[in-house]
CSV table of N, CA and C in Angstrom, one decimal:
chain,number,residue,atom,x,y,z
A,1397,GLY,N,-5.4,-1.3,-18.8
A,1397,GLY,CA,-5.9,-1.3,-17.6
A,1397,GLY,C,-6.3,-2.5,-16.8
A,1398,LEU,N,-6.5,-1.7,-15.6
A,1398,LEU,CA,-6.8,-2.6,-14.7
A,1398,LEU,C,-9.3,-2.4,-14.4
A,1399,ILE,N,-9.7,-1.6,-15.4
A,1399,ILE,CA,-10.7,-1.7,-15.2
A,1399,ILE,C,-11.7,-2.5,-16.2
A,1400,PRO,N,-11.2,-3.2,-17.4
A,1400,PRO,CA,-11.4,-4.7,-17.4
A,1400,PRO,C,-11.2,-6.0,-17.0
A,1401,LEU,N,-9.8,-6.0,-15.9
A,1401,LEU,CA,-10.0,-7.1,-14.9
A,1401,LEU,C,-11.4,-6.4,-14.1
A,1402,VAL,N,-12.0,-5.6,-13.5
A,1402,VAL,CA,-12.9,-5.7,-12.0
A,1402,VAL,C,-13.8,-5.8,-13.4
A,1403,PHE,N,-14.9,-4.9,-14.2
A,1403,PHE,CA,-15.5,-6.0,-15.6
A,1403,PHE,C,-15.1,-7.1,-15.9
A,1404,ALA,N,-14.2,-7.8,-15.8
A,1404,ALA,CA,-14.4,-8.8,-16.6
A,1404,ALA,C,-15.2,-10.6,-16.0
A,1405,THR,N,-16.1,-10.2,-17.2
A,1405,THR,CA,-16.7,-11.9,-17.3
A,1405,THR,C,-16.4,-13.4,-18.5
A,1406,GLY,N,-16.3,-14.0,-17.6
A,1406,GLY,CA,-16.8,-15.1,-18.4
A,1406,GLY,C,-15.9,-16.5,-17.7
A,1407,PRO,N,-14.8,-17.3,-17.4
A,1407,PRO,CA,-14.3,-18.5,-17.5
A,1407,PRO,C,-13.0,-17.8,-16.8
A,1408,GLY,N,-12.7,-18.0,-15.3
A,1408,GLY,CA,-11.7,-17.2,-15.0
A,1408,GLY,C,-12.0,-15.6,-14.0
A,1409,ALA,N,-13.6,-15.4,-14.2
A,1409,ALA,CA,-13.5,-13.8,-14.8
A,1409,ALA,C,-13.4,-13.3,-12.4
A,1410,ILE,N,-13.6,-14.2,-12.2
A,1410,ILE,CA,-12.8,-14.6,-10.4
A,1410,ILE,C,-12.1,-14.1,-9.6
A,1411,GLY,N,-10.5,-14.3,-10.4
A,1411,GLY,CA,-9.3,-13.8,-10.0
A,1411,GLY,C,-9.5,-12.8,-10.5
A,1412,ASN,N,-9.4,-12.1,-12.6
A,1412,ASN,CA,-8.9,-11.1,-12.6
A,1412,ASN,C,-9.7,-10.7,-11.3
A,1413,ARG,N,-11.1,-10.8,-11.5
A,1413,ARG,CA,-11.7,-9.9,-10.3
A,1413,ARG,C,-11.0,-9.9,-8.9
A,1414,THR,N,-10.6,-10.1,-8.5
A,1414,THR,CA,-9.9,-9.9,-7.8
A,1414,THR,C,-8.9,-9.6,-7.4
A,1415,ILE,N,-8.1,-9.6,-8.5
A,1415,ILE,CA,-6.7,-8.3,-8.4
A,1415,ILE,C,-6.9,-7.2,-9.8
A,1416,GLY,N,-7.8,-7.5,-10.2
A,1416,GLY,CA,-8.1,-5.9,-10.4
A,1416,GLY,C,-8.7,-4.6,-9.3
A,1417,ALA,N,-9.5,-5.4,-8.4
A,1417,ALA,CA,-10.0,-4.7,-7.1
A,1417,ALA,C,-9.1,-4.4,-6.6
A,1418,ALA,N,-8.5,-5.4,-6.5
A,1418,ALA,CA,-7.2,-4.9,-5.2
A,1418,ALA,C,-5.7,-4.5,-5.5
A,1419,THR,N,-5.8,-4.6,-6.6
A,1419,THR,CA,-4.4,-3.6,-7.5
A,1419,THR,C,-5.2,-2.0,-7.6
A,1420,ALA,N,-6.8,-2.2,-8.1
A,1420,ALA,CA,-6.4,-0.9,-7.9
A,1420,ALA,C,-7.2,0.0,-6.8
A,1421,GLY,N,-7.6,-0.7,-5.8
A,1421,GLY,CA,-8.6,-0.3,-4.4
A,1421,GLY,C,-6.3,0.3,-4.2
A,1422,GLY,N,-5.7,-0.1,-4.0
A,1422,GLY,CA,-3.8,-0.2,-3.5
A,1422,GLY,C,-3.8,0.8,-4.2
A,1423,MET,N,-4.6,1.8,-5.7
A,1423,MET,CA,-3.7,2.4,-6.1
A,1423,MET,C,-3.9,3.9,-5.8
A,1424,ILE,N,-5.6,2.9,-6.2
A,1424,ILE,CA,-6.2,4.5,-5.1
A,1424,ILE,C,-6.4,5.2,-3.7
A,1425,PHE,N,-5.7,3.4,-2.6
A,1425,PHE,CA,-5.2,4.0,-0.9
A,1425,PHE,C,-4.2,4.6,-1.3
A,1426,GLY,N,-3.0,4.4,-2.4
A,1426,GLY,CA,-1.5,4.6,-2.2
A,1426,GLY,C,-1.8,6.6,-2.7
A,1427,THR,N,-2.4,6.6,-3.9
A,1427,THR,CA,-2.9,8.0,-4.6
A,1427,THR,C,-3.0,9.6,-3.0
A,1428,LEU,N,-4.0,8.3,-2.3
A,1428,LEU,CA,-5.0,9.4,-1.8
A,1428,LEU,C,-3.9,9.8,-0.3
A,1429,PHE,N,-3.2,8.5,0.5
A,1429,PHE,CA,-2.3,8.7,1.1
A,1429,PHE,C,-1.4,9.8,1.4
A,1430,GLY,N,-0.6,10.0,-0.5
A,1430,GLY,CA,0.6,10.4,-0.6
A,1430,GLY,C,0.0,12.2,-1.3
A,1431,VAL,N,-1.5,12.3,-1.7
A,1431,VAL,CA,-2.2,13.6,-1.8
A,1431,VAL,C,-2.7,14.5,-0.5
A,1432,VAL,N,-2.6,13.5,0.3
A,1432,VAL,CA,-4.1,13.6,1.3
A,1432,VAL,C,-2.6,13.8,2.9
A,1433,VAL,N,-2.5,12.5,2.9
A,1433,VAL,CA,-2.2,12.1,4.7
A,1433,VAL,C,-1.0,12.7,4.8
A,1434,VAL,N,0.3,12.6,3.9
A,1434,VAL,CA,1.8,12.8,3.8
A,1434,VAL,C,2.1,14.8,4.3
A,1435,PRO,N,0.8,15.6,2.8
A,1435,PRO,CA,1.5,16.5,3.6
A,1435,PRO,C,0.7,17.1,5.1
A,1436,GLY,N,-0.5,16.2,5.0
A,1436,GLY,CA,-0.9,16.3,6.8
A,1436,GLY,C,-0.3,16.6,7.9
A,1437,LEU,N,0.8,15.4,7.7
A,1437,LEU,CA,1.7,14.9,8.5
A,1437,LEU,C,2.7,15.8,8.7
A,1438,TYR,N,2.9,15.9,7.9
A,1438,TYR,CA,3.8,17.0,7.4
A,1438,TYR,C,3.9,18.4,7.9
A,1439,TYR,N,2.8,18.8,8.5
A,1439,TYR,CA,2.4,20.5,8.9
A,1439,TYR,C,1.7,20.8,10.3
A,1440,LEU,N,1.4,18.8,10.1
A,1440,LEU,CA,0.8,18.7,11.8
A,1440,LEU,C,2.3,18.9,12.9
A,1441,PHE,N,3.6,18.1,12.0
A,1441,PHE,CA,4.9,17.9,12.7
A,1441,PHE,C,5.5,19.1,12.8
A,1442,ALA,N,5.6,20.0,11.8
A,1442,ALA,CA,5.8,21.4,11.0
A,1442,ALA,C,5.2,22.2,12.4
A,1443,ARG,N,4.5,22.3,13.0
A,1443,ARG,CA,4.0,23.0,13.9
A,1443,ARG,C,4.8,22.7,15.4
A,1444,VAL,N,4.9,21.3,15.9
A,1444,VAL,CA,5.5,21.2,16.6
A,1444,VAL,C,6.7,21.5,17.1
A,1445,PRO,N,6.3,22.9,18.1
A,1445,PRO,CA,8.2,23.5,19.0
A,1445,PRO,C,9.3,22.5,18.7
A,1446,LYS,N,10.5,23.0,18.1
A,1446,LYS,CA,11.3,22.6,18.3
A,1446,LYS,C,12.0,22.5,19.8
A,1447,HIS,N,12.9,21.4,20.3
A,1447,HIS,CA,12.8,21.0,21.5
A,1447,HIS,C,14.2,21.3,21.1
A,1448,ASN,N,14.8,21.9,22.5
A,1448,ASN,CA,16.4,22.7,21.8
A,1448,ASN,C,16.7,21.8,23.4
A,1449,VAL,N,17.8,21.3,23.6
A,1449,VAL,CA,18.7,20.7,24.3
A,1449,VAL,C,20.0,21.4,25.2
A,1450,LYS,N,20.2,22.0,24.3
A,1450,LYS,CA,21.2,22.6,24.4
A,1450,LYS,C,20.9,24.2,25.1
A,1451,GLU,N,20.0,25.2,24.9
A,1451,GLU,CA,18.7,25.8,25.6
A,1451,GLU,C,18.7,25.4,26.6
A,1452,GLU,N,18.4,24.1,27.3
A,1452,GLU,CA,18.2,23.7,28.6
A,1452,GLU,C,18.8,23.4,29.1
A,1453,ILE,N,20.2,23.6,28.7
A,1453,ILE,CA,21.6,22.7,29.5
A,1453,ILE,C,21.8,23.6,29.5
A,1454,GLU,N,22.1,25.2,28.9
A,1454,GLU,CA,22.6,26.2,29.4
A,1454,GLU,C,22.2,26.9,30.9
A,1455,ASP,N,20.2,26.9,30.9
A,1455,ASP,CA,19.8,27.8,31.3
A,1455,ASP,C,19.5,26.9,32.6
A,1456,ILE,N,19.8,25.3,32.7
A,1456,ILE,CA,20.5,24.8,34.1
A,1456,ILE,C,22.4,25.0,35.0
A,1457,ILE,N,22.8,25.6,33.9
A,1457,ILE,CA,24.0,25.8,34.1
A,1457,ILE,C,24.2,26.9,34.8
A,1458,LYS,N,23.2,27.8,34.3
A,1458,LYS,CA,23.2,29.0,34.8
A,1458,LYS,C,22.4,29.3,36.5
A,1459,LYS,N,20.8,28.9,36.8
A,1459,LYS,CA,21.0,28.4,37.5
A,1459,LYS,C,21.2,27.9,39.1
A,1460,ILE,N,22.6,27.5,38.4
A,1460,ILE,CA,23.0,26.6,38.6
A,1460,ILE,C,24.8,27.2,39.8
A,1461,GLU,N,25.0,28.1,38.8
A,1461,GLU,CA,26.2,29.3,39.2
A,1461,GLU,C,25.6,30.4,40.0
A,1462,HIS,N,24.1,31.0,39.2
A,1462,HIS,CA,23.7,31.9,40.6
A,1462,HIS,C,23.4,31.7,41.9
A,1463,GLU,N,23.9,30.2,42.3
A,1463,GLU,CA,23.5,29.4,44.0
A,1463,GLU,C,23.9,29.2,44.4
C-alpha cells in the first residue's frame, strides 16, 4: 500500500514519502473527480436545451414563404 510509503522513515525515506504522497493524492483526486465532478457536469449539460438547427431552418423557410 501507499500508507507505509507516506510514513516511511530511515534512509531514502524522503523519496518514498514523495512518491507515496503524490500517488495517494492522485488516487484521491481521481476518485473525487470521478464521483463528484463528472456526474455534476453530466447533470449540468443534460439541462442545457438542445439546439435544433433543422427546426430553425424550417421556421426561416416558412417566414420567407409567407412574405
